[in-house]
Amino acid sequence: MSVGLKYLYNEIKKHEVKLLAGENGLKNKVRWTQLVESVEVASFLQGGELLFTTGLAMTSKDDLFNLVKKTHEMLASGIIIYIGKYIDEVDEEIINYCNENDYPVFSVSWGVEMRDTMRYLSARIIESEKNYIELSNAIKDAIFLPDHKDLFMPVFSKVGYKPNWNYYVTIIEVNSKDIDNIDLNAEMIQVTNFIDVELNYVRSNFFAFSVGNHIIIVFNNIMYEDTEELMKKLYIKLMKEFIELEFYLGMDKKDCTLETFHNGYEASKKILQINKILRNEKSNIRFSDIDVYRLFLDMDSKENLKKFYENNLGVLEAYDNMNNTDYLKVITSYYENNCKMNETASALFIHRNTLNYKVNKIEEILDINLDDISDKSKIYLCTIIKYLL
């Protein structure tokens, strides 16, 4: 868990800490605080630290610049420089470097006790981590153990979630395009932190955490239209920032209450499944069919859907496999083109007479009449079901 540097800076202004440069880097996340006095020590940084330096080990003017540069290269979140005893000032070269690289550099007078400031920051980080774990566990309980209200309602009350607010549970599924060379667990941390930063301007209206390869975002006390706009912008930014990953979004229009987070989650999960189907490059699904997909996804058992498909289009699929024909492709295209022969023939790059022959053959194999509304509807439903199996 980490804390936004901007939040910490607002907290430590009372300790006379001043931002000198790198304001755009205030979006950085802070994992911990650390004292660093030399480039050698900076080489062991792990990233995400908010650093302190007094200049105790510095022998020349260049030493401070080299230290700042090295800590930035080691992905530290920012550095606080004590001015007055070993360091007289932060020169223009450092200011320019930090502004160019969005690396926050702060100053504080020598008389301010470092120990108190570091202790205060550490306490804020620990407190934030504790609150994060507590709330994320409460939301998980509300979603996956909805009958055990005693596990989550007291926490919701503690953090200020109101019973009369509207809530939206959204889901982002994250998948790797290159499973062998990408550590998805590490990427999930980066993605969650990115979301936290991007939605920082609505800080009090959302909470995000990860479960497996899903990121769950709960919005509170905000209109659906605003939530939808936020998620659209976030989705675009995620696709641009993490080009090696695939993202699928699920967000239901219906809001939920504190006691029905599980309903919001399940509804959004079904939307996510539909979006995955729509994104499948092998499918050509009309948006007008989405309500039918939702109806099927609401079914508790998929076994009946499977049997229905196997007894109808499944027969055609088996015939294709045995005879090296393409009748399943033909009938699928036929429905994708609203059962219009000319459009279907054009889509398949075949002559209309050839299509007529194939459609007649399909009717013979399946023992159906596509002019009959019952048979036509049955096959139409099967063309949808095949994407859900």
CSV table of C-alpha atoms in Angstrom, one decimal:
chain,number,residue,atom,x,y,z
A,1,MET,CA,0.0,0.0,0.0
A,2,SER,CA,1.2,3.5,-0.7
A,3,VAL,CA,0.0,7.1,-0.1
A,4,GLY,CA,-0.3,10.0,-2.5
A,5,LEU,CA,2.6,12.5,-2.2
A,6,LYS,CA,0.2,15.3,-2.7
A,7,TYR,CA,-1.8,14.2,0.3
A,8,LEU,CA,1.4,13.9,2.4
A,9,TYR,CA,2.7,17.3,1.3
A,10,ASN,CA,-0.6,19.0,2.4
A,11,GLU,CA,-0.1,17.2,5.8
A,12,ILE,CA,3.5,18.3,6.3
A,13,LYS,CA,3.2,21.9,5.3
A,14,LYS,CA,2.7,22.6,9.0
A,15,HIS,CA,6.3,21.3,9.5
A,16,GLU,CA,7.5,24.2,7.3
A,17,VAL,CA,8.2,21.9,4.3
A,18,LYS,CA,8.1,23.9,1.0
A,19,LEU,CA,7.8,22.6,-2.6
A,20,LEU,CA,10.6,24.0,-4.7
A,21,ALA,CA,10.2,22.2,-8.0
A,22,GLY,CA,8.6,19.1,-9.7
A,23,GLU,CA,5.0,20.0,-8.9
A,24,ASN,CA,3.7,17.6,-11.6
A,25,GLY,CA,5.3,14.7,-9.7
A,26,LEU,CA,3.0,15.2,-6.7
A,27,LYS,CA,0.9,12.5,-8.2
A,28,ASN,CA,3.6,10.0,-7.2
A,29,LYS,CA,2.9,7.4,-4.5
A,30,VAL,CA,4.9,7.1,-1.3
A,31,ARG,CA,5.7,3.7,0.2
A,32,TRP,CA,8.0,4.8,3.0
A,33,THR,CA,10.4,7.5,4.2
A,34,GLN,CA,14.2,7.2,4.3
A,35,LEU,CA,17.3,9.2,5.0
A,36,VAL,CA,19.8,9.2,2.2
A,37,GLU,CA,23.1,11.1,2.3
A,38,SER,CA,25.1,9.7,-0.6
A,39,VAL,CA,24.9,8.4,-4.1
A,40,GLU,CA,26.1,5.0,-2.9
A,41,VAL,CA,23.3,4.7,-0.4
A,42,ALA,CA,20.8,5.9,-3.1
A,43,SER,CA,21.8,2.9,-5.2
A,44,PHE,CA,20.0,0.6,-2.8
A,45,LEU,CA,16.6,2.4,-3.0
A,46,GLN,CA,13.6,0.2,-4.1
A,47,GLY,CA,11.4,3.0,-5.5
A,48,GLY,CA,8.5,4.9,-4.0
A,49,GLU,CA,10.4,6.4,-1.1
A,50,LEU,CA,10.1,10.0,0.2
A,51,LEU,CA,13.7,10.9,1.0
A,52,PHE,CA,15.4,13.2,3.4
A,53,THR,CA,18.9,14.6,3.1
A,54,THR,CA,21.0,17.0,5.2
A,55,GLY,CA,24.1,17.2,3.0
A,56,LEU,CA,26.2,15.7,5.9
A,57,ALA,CA,28.4,13.6,3.5
A,58,MET,CA,28.7,16.1,0.7
A,59,THR,CA,32.1,17.7,-0.1
A,60,SER,CA,31.2,19.7,-3.2
A,61,LYS,CA,28.3,21.6,-4.9
A,62,ASP,CA,27.9,18.8,-7.5
A,63,ASP,CA,27.3,16.2,-4.8
A,64,LEU,CA,23.7,17.4,-4.2
A,65,PHE,CA,22.8,17.5,-7.9
A,66,ASN,CA,24.2,14.0,-8.3
A,67,LEU,CA,22.3,12.7,-5.3
A,68,VAL,CA,19.0,14.2,-6.6
A,69,LYS,CA,19.6,12.8,-10.1
A,70,LYS,CA,20.4,9.3,-8.7
A,71,THR,CA,17.4,9.2,-6.4
A,72,HIS,CA,15.2,10.2,-9.3
A,73,GLU,CA,16.7,7.4,-11.5
A,74,MET,CA,16.0,4.9,-8.6
A,75,LEU,CA,12.3,5.9,-8.8
A,76,ALA,CA,12.1,7.7,-5.5
A,77,SER,CA,8.9,9.7,-5.1
A,78,GLY,CA,10.5,12.9,-4.0
A,79,ILE,CA,13.3,14.4,-1.8
A,80,ILE,CA,13.3,16.8,1.1
A,81,ILE,CA,16.5,18.9,1.5
A,82,TYR,CA,17.5,20.4,4.8
A,83,ILE,CA,18.8,23.9,4.3
A,84,GLY,CA,21.0,25.9,6.7
A,85,LYS,CA,23.9,23.8,8.0
A,86,TYR,CA,25.5,21.6,5.3
A,87,ILE,CA,23.5,22.9,2.3
A,88,ASP,CA,23.1,26.7,1.8
A,89,GLU,CA,20.6,26.6,-1.0
A,90,VAL,CA,19.1,24.4,-3.8
A,91,ASP,CA,20.6,25.9,-7.0
A,92,GLU,CA,19.0,26.5,-10.3
A,93,GLU,CA,20.4,23.4,-12.0
A,94,ILE,CA,18.6,21.2,-9.5
A,95,ILE,CA,15.4,23.2,-9.8
A,96,ASN,CA,15.4,22.9,-13.6
A,97,TYR,CA,16.2,19.2,-13.5
A,98,CYS,CA,13.3,18.5,-11.2
A,99,ASN,CA,10.9,20.5,-13.2
A,100,GLU,CA,11.9,18.9,-16.4
A,101,ASN,CA,11.6,15.4,-14.9
A,102,ASP,CA,8.5,16.0,-12.7
A,103,TYR,CA,10.5,15.0,-9.6
A,104,PRO,CA,9.4,16.8,-6.5
A,105,VAL,CA,12.1,18.5,-4.4
A,106,PHE,CA,11.2,20.2,-1.1
A,107,SER,CA,13.2,22.3,1.3
A,108,VAL,CA,12.9,22.7,5.1
A,109,SER,CA,15.0,24.8,7.5
A,110,TRP,CA,17.7,23.1,9.5
A,111,GLY,CA,16.0,23.9,12.8
A,112,VAL,CA,13.0,21.7,12.0
A,113,GLU,CA,13.4,18.4,13.7
A,114,MET,CA,13.8,15.7,11.1
A,115,ARG,CA,12.9,12.9,13.5
A,116,ASP,CA,9.5,14.5,14.2
A,117,THR,CA,8.7,15.0,10.5
A,118,MET,CA,9.7,11.4,9.5
A,119,ARG,CA,7.7,10.0,12.4
A,120,TYR,CA,4.7,12.0,11.4
A,121,LEU,CA,4.9,10.9,7.8
A,122,SER,CA,5.5,7.3,8.8
A,123,ALA,CA,2.4,7.4,11.0
A,124,ARG,CA,0.3,8.8,8.2
A,125,ILE,CA,1.5,6.1,5.8
A,126,ILE,CA,0.8,3.3,8.4
A,127,GLU,CA,-2.7,4.8,9.1
A,128,SER,CA,-3.5,5.0,5.5
A,129,GLU,CA,-2.5,1.4,4.9
A,130,LYS,CA,-4.6,0.3,7.8
A,131,ASN,CA,-7.6,2.2,6.6
A,132,TYR,CA,-7.1,0.8,3.1
A,133,ILE,CA,-7.0,-2.8,4.2
A,134,GLU,CA,-10.0,-2.4,6.5
A,135,LEU,CA,-12.2,-0.8,3.9
A,136,SER,CA,-11.1,-3.1,1.0
A,137,ASN,CA,-11.9,-6.2,3.3
A,138,ALA,CA,-15.3,-4.7,4.2
A,139,ILE,CA,-16.2,-4.2,0.5
A,140,LYS,CA,-15.1,-7.8,-0.3
A,141,ASP,CA,-17.3,-9.0,2.6
A,142,ALA,CA,-20.2,-7.0,1.3
A,143,ILE,CA,-19.8,-8.5,-2.2
A,144,PHE,CA,-18.9,-12.1,-1.4
A,145,LEU,CA,-20.6,-12.5,2.1
A,146,PRO,CA,-23.6,-10.2,1.8
A,147,ASP,CA,-25.6,-12.0,4.6
A,148,HIS,CA,-22.9,-11.2,7.1
A,149,LYS,CA,-23.7,-7.5,7.5
A,150,ASP,CA,-21.9,-7.4,10.9
A,151,LEU,CA,-18.6,-7.8,9.0
A,152,PHE,CA,-19.0,-4.7,6.8
A,153,MET,CA,-21.7,-2.3,7.9
A,154,PRO,CA,-19.7,-1.0,11.0
A,155,VAL,CA,-16.7,-0.3,8.8
A,156,PHE,CA,-18.9,1.6,6.3
A,157,SER,CA,-20.3,3.6,9.1
A,158,LYS,CA,-16.8,4.3,10.4
A,159,VAL,CA,-15.5,5.6,7.1
A,160,GLY,CA,-18.5,7.8,6.6
A,161,TYR,CA,-20.5,5.9,3.9
A,162,LYS,CA,-24.1,7.0,4.2
A,163,PRO,CA,-27.1,4.7,3.8
A,164,ASN,CA,-28.9,7.2,1.6
A,165,TRP,CA,-26.1,7.6,-0.9
A,166,ASN,CA,-26.1,5.9,-4.3
A,167,TYR,CA,-23.2,3.5,-5.0
A,168,TYR,CA,-21.9,2.0,-8.2
A,169,VAL,CA,-19.6,-1.1,-8.3
A,170,THR,CA,-17.5,-1.2,-11.4
A,171,ILE,CA,-15.0,-3.9,-12.5
A,172,ILE,CA,-11.9,-3.8,-14.7
A,173,GLU,CA,-10.5,-7.1,-15.8
A,174,VAL,CA,-6.8,-7.0,-16.7
A,175,ASN,CA,-5.1,-9.5,-18.9
A,176,SER,CA,-1.6,-9.8,-20.4
A,177,LYS,CA,-1.1,-9.9,-24.1
A,178,ASP,CA,2.2,-11.7,-23.5
A,179,ILE,CA,1.7,-14.2,-20.6
A,180,ASP,CA,5.2,-15.5,-20.7
A,181,ASN,CA,7.1,-12.2,-20.3
A,182,ILE,CA,4.9,-10.1,-18.1
A,183,ASP,CA,4.4,-10.4,-14.3
A,184,LEU,CA,0.7,-9.7,-14.1
A,185,ASN,CA,0.8,-9.4,-10.3
A,186,ALA,CA,3.3,-6.6,-10.5
A,187,GLU,CA,1.3,-5.0,-13.4
A,188,MET,CA,-1.8,-5.1,-11.2
A,189,ILE,CA,-0.1,-3.0,-8.6
A,190,GLN,CA,1.0,-0.4,-11.2
A,191,VAL,CA,-2.5,-0.3,-12.8
A,192,THR,CA,-4.2,0.2,-9.4
A,193,ASN,CA,-1.8,3.0,-8.5
A,194,PHE,CA,-2.4,4.6,-11.9
A,195,ILE,CA,-6.1,4.5,-11.3
A,196,ASP,CA,-5.7,6.0,-7.8
A,197,VAL,CA,-3.7,8.9,-9.3
A,198,GLU,CA,-6.0,9.5,-12.3
A,199,LEU,CA,-9.1,9.6,-10.1
A,200,ASN,CA,-7.5,11.7,-7.4
A,201,TYR,CA,-9.6,14.7,-8.2
A,202,VAL,CA,-12.7,12.8,-7.0
A,203,ARG,CA,-10.8,11.3,-4.1
A,204,SER,CA,-13.7,11.3,-1.7
A,205,ASN,CA,-16.1,9.6,-4.2
A,206,PHE,CA,-14.3,6.4,-5.1
A,207,PHE,CA,-12.3,3.5,-3.6
A,208,ALA,CA,-10.3,1.1,-5.7
A,209,PHE,CA,-8.6,-2.2,-4.9
A,210,SER,CA,-7.6,-5.4,-6.7
A,211,VAL,CA,-8.8,-9.0,-6.4
A,212,GLY,CA,-6.9,-11.4,-8.6
A,213,ASN,CA,-6.8,-9.9,-12.1
A,214,HIS,CA,-9.8,-7.7,-11.4
A,215,ILE,CA,-9.8,-4.1,-10.1
A,216,ILE,CA,-13.0,-3.2,-8.3
A,217,ILE,CA,-13.9,0.5,-8.1
A,218,VAL,CA,-16.7,1.6,-5.8
A,219,PHE,CA,-18.1,5.1,-6.5
A,220,ASN,CA,-20.2,6.8,-3.9
A,221,ASN,CA,-22.5,9.8,-3.7
A,222,ILE,CA,-22.0,10.6,-7.4
A,223,MET,CA,-24.4,10.5,-10.5
A,224,TYR,CA,-24.3,7.7,-12.9
A,225,GLU,CA,-23.6,10.0,-15.8
A,226,ASP,CA,-20.5,11.4,-14.0
A,227,THR,CA,-19.3,7.9,-13.2
A,228,GLU,CA,-19.7,6.8,-16.8
A,229,GLU,CA,-17.7,9.7,-18.1
A,230,LEU,CA,-15.0,9.1,-15.5
A,231,MET,CA,-14.7,5.5,-16.5
A,232,LYS,CA,-14.7,6.2,-20.2
A,233,LYS,CA,-11.7,8.6,-19.8
A,234,LEU,CA,-10.0,6.2,-17.5
A,235,TYR,CA,-10.4,3.3,-19.9
A,236,ILE,CA,-8.8,5.3,-22.7
A,237,LYS,CA,-5.9,6.4,-20.5
A,238,LEU,CA,-5.3,2.8,-19.3
A,239,MET,CA,-5.2,1.5,-22.9
A,240,LYS,CA,-2.6,4.2,-23.8
A,241,GLU,CA,-0.4,3.8,-20.7
A,242,PHE,CA,-0.3,0.0,-20.5
A,243,ILE,CA,-0.1,-1.1,-24.2
A,244,GLU,CA,1.1,-4.6,-23.2
A,245,LEU,CA,-2.2,-5.3,-21.3
A,246,GLU,CA,-5.8,-5.8,-22.2
A,247,PHE,CA,-8.6,-4.2,-20.3
A,248,TYR,CA,-12.3,-5.1,-20.1
A,249,LEU,CA,-14.8,-2.9,-18.3
A,250,GLY,CA,-18.0,-3.8,-16.6
A,251,MET,CA,-20.3,-1.1,-15.1
A,252,ASP,CA,-24.1,-1.5,-14.6
A,253,LYS,CA,-26.4,1.5,-14.8
A,254,LYS,CA,-28.4,0.6,-11.7
A,255,ASP,CA,-27.0,1.9,-8.4
A,256,CYS,CA,-26.9,-0.1,-5.3
A,257,THR,CA,-27.1,0.4,-1.5
A,258,LEU,CA,-24.5,-0.4,1.2
A,259,GLU,CA,-26.3,-3.7,1.7
A,260,THR,CA,-26.6,-4.7,-2.0
A,261,PHE,CA,-23.0,-4.2,-3.2
A,262,HIS,CA,-23.1,-7.9,-4.2
A,263,ASN,CA,-26.0,-7.1,-6.6
A,264,GLY,CA,-24.0,-4.3,-8.2
A,265,TYR,CA,-21.0,-6.5,-8.5
A,266,GLU,CA,-22.8,-9.4,-10.2
A,267,ALA,CA,-24.6,-7.0,-12.6
A,268,SER,CA,-21.3,-5.3,-13.5
A,269,LYS,CA,-19.6,-8.7,-13.9
A,270,LYS,CA,-22.2,-9.7,-16.5
A,271,ILE,CA,-21.7,-6.5,-18.4
A,272,LEU,CA,-18.0,-7.2,-18.4
A,273,GLN,CA,-18.6,-10.7,-19.9
A,274,ILE,CA,-20.7,-9.1,-22.6
A,275,ASN,CA,-18.0,-6.5,-23.3
A,276,LYS,CA,-15.4,-9.3,-23.7
A,277,ILE,CA,-17.7,-11.0,-26.2
A,278,LEU,CA,-18.1,-7.8,-28.1
A,279,ARG,CA,-14.4,-7.2,-28.2
A,280,ASN,CA,-13.7,-10.7,-29.5
A,281,GLU,CA,-12.3,-10.2,-33.0
A,282,LYS,CA,-13.9,-13.4,-34.2
A,283,SER,CA,-17.4,-12.2,-33.3
A,284,ASN,CA,-19.7,-9.8,-35.1
A,285,ILE,CA,-22.4,-9.2,-32.5
A,286,ARG,CA,-25.0,-6.5,-32.9
A,287,PHE,CA,-25.6,-4.1,-30.0
A,288,SER,CA,-29.3,-4.8,-30.3
A,289,ASP,CA,-28.6,-8.3,-29.1
A,290,ILE,CA,-27.1,-7.2,-25.8
A,291,ASP,CA,-30.3,-7.6,-23.8
A,292,VAL,CA,-30.6,-11.2,-25.0
A,293,TYR,CA,-27.1,-11.9,-23.8
A,294,ARG,CA,-27.9,-10.4,-20.4
A,295,LEU,CA,-31.0,-12.6,-20.2
A,296,PHE,CA,-28.9,-15.7,-20.9
A,297,LEU,CA,-26.2,-14.6,-18.4
A,298,ASP,CA,-28.9,-14.3,-15.7
A,299,MET,CA,-29.5,-18.0,-16.0
A,300,ASP,CA,-28.1,-19.9,-13.0
A,301,SER,CA,-27.1,-23.0,-15.1
A,302,LYS,CA,-25.4,-22.9,-18.4
A,303,GLU,CA,-26.0,-26.7,-18.9
A,304,ASN,CA,-29.4,-26.1,-20.4
A,305,LEU,CA,-28.0,-23.6,-22.8
A,306,LYS,CA,-25.3,-26.1,-23.8
A,307,LYS,CA,-27.8,-28.8,-24.5
A,308,PHE,CA,-30.0,-26.5,-26.5
A,309,TYR,CA,-27.0,-25.5,-28.7
A,310,GLU,CA,-25.8,-29.0,-29.1
A,311,ASN,CA,-29.2,-30.2,-30.3
A,312,ASN,CA,-29.4,-27.5,-32.9
A,313,LEU,CA,-26.3,-25.7,-34.2
A,314,GLY,CA,-24.1,-28.3,-32.5
A,315,VAL,CA,-25.4,-30.8,-35.0
A,316,LEU,CA,-24.3,-28.5,-37.9
A,317,GLU,CA,-20.9,-27.9,-36.2
A,318,ALA,CA,-20.4,-31.7,-35.9
A,319,TYR,CA,-21.4,-32.1,-39.6
A,320,ASP,CA,-18.8,-29.5,-40.6
A,321,ASN,CA,-16.1,-31.2,-38.7
A,322,MET,CA,-16.8,-34.6,-40.3
A,323,ASN,CA,-17.3,-33.3,-43.9
A,324,ASN,CA,-14.9,-30.3,-44.0
A,325,THR,CA,-17.8,-27.9,-44.8
A,326,ASP,CA,-18.5,-24.4,-43.7
A,327,TYR,CA,-22.2,-24.4,-42.9
A,328,LEU,CA,-21.9,-23.0,-39.4
A,329,LYS,CA,-20.0,-20.0,-40.8
A,330,VAL,CA,-22.7,-19.6,-43.5
A,331,ILE,CA,-25.7,-19.7,-41.0
A,332,THR,CA,-23.9,-17.3,-38.6
A,333,SER,CA,-23.3,-14.8,-41.4
A,334,TYR,CA,-26.9,-15.2,-42.6
A,335,TYR,CA,-28.2,-14.0,-39.2
A,336,GLU,CA,-25.5,-11.3,-38.9
A,337,ASN,CA,-26.9,-9.9,-42.1
A,338,ASN,CA,-30.5,-9.9,-40.9
A,339,CYS,CA,-31.3,-13.1,-42.9
A,340,LYS,CA,-30.9,-11.2,-46.2
A,341,MET,CA,-29.5,-13.4,-49.0
A,342,ASN,CA,-27.8,-10.7,-51.1
A,343,GLU,CA,-26.0,-9.2,-48.1
A,344,THR,CA,-25.0,-12.6,-46.8
A,345,ALA,CA,-23.6,-13.7,-50.2
A,346,SER,CA,-21.6,-10.5,-50.5
A,347,ALA,CA,-20.2,-10.9,-47.0
A,348,LEU,CA,-19.2,-14.5,-47.8
A,349,PHE,CA,-17.9,-13.6,-51.3
A,350,ILE,CA,-20.0,-16.3,-52.9
A,351,HIS,CA,-22.7,-16.3,-55.6
A,352,ARG,CA,-26.3,-16.0,-54.4
A,353,ASN,CA,-27.1,-19.4,-56.1
A,354,THR,CA,-24.3,-21.0,-54.1
A,355,LEU,CA,-25.7,-19.5,-50.9
A,356,ASN,CA,-29.2,-20.7,-51.8
A,357,TYR,CA,-27.8,-24.2,-52.1
A,358,LYS,CA,-26.0,-24.0,-48.8
A,359,VAL,CA,-29.0,-22.7,-46.9
A,360,ASN,CA,-31.2,-25.4,-48.3
A,361,LYS,CA,-28.5,-28.0,-47.2
A,362,ILE,CA,-28.5,-26.5,-43.7
A,363,GLU,CA,-32.3,-26.8,-43.5
A,364,GLU,CA,-31.9,-30.4,-44.6
A,365,ILE,CA,-29.2,-31.3,-42.0
A,366,LEU,CA,-31.0,-29.6,-39.1
A,367,ASP,CA,-34.5,-30.6,-40.3
A,368,ILE,CA,-35.8,-27.1,-40.1
A,369,ASN,CA,-37.6,-24.5,-42.2
A,370,LEU,CA,-36.0,-21.0,-42.0
A,371,ASP,CA,-39.2,-19.5,-43.2
A,372,ASP,CA,-40.9,-20.8,-40.1
A,373,ILE,CA,-40.7,-18.2,-37.2
A,374,SER,CA,-40.2,-20.9,-34.6
A,375,ASP,CA,-37.2,-22.6,-36.4
A,376,LYS,CA,-35.8,-19.2,-37.3
A,377,SER,CA,-35.9,-18.0,-33.7
A,378,LYS,CA,-34.4,-21.2,-32.4
A,379,ILE,CA,-31.4,-20.9,-34.7
A,380,TYR,CA,-31.0,-17.2,-33.9
A,381,LEU,CA,-30.8,-18.0,-30.2
A,382,CYS,CA,-28.2,-20.6,-30.9
A,383,THR,CA,-26.0,-18.1,-32.8
A,384,ILE,CA,-25.9,-16.0,-29.6
A,385,ILE,CA,-25.5,-18.9,-27.2
A,386,LYS,CA,-22.4,-20.2,-29.0
A,387,TYR,CA,-20.5,-17.1,-27.8
A,388,LEU,CA,-21.4,-17.8,-24.2
A,389,LEU,CA,-20.3,-21.4,-24.0
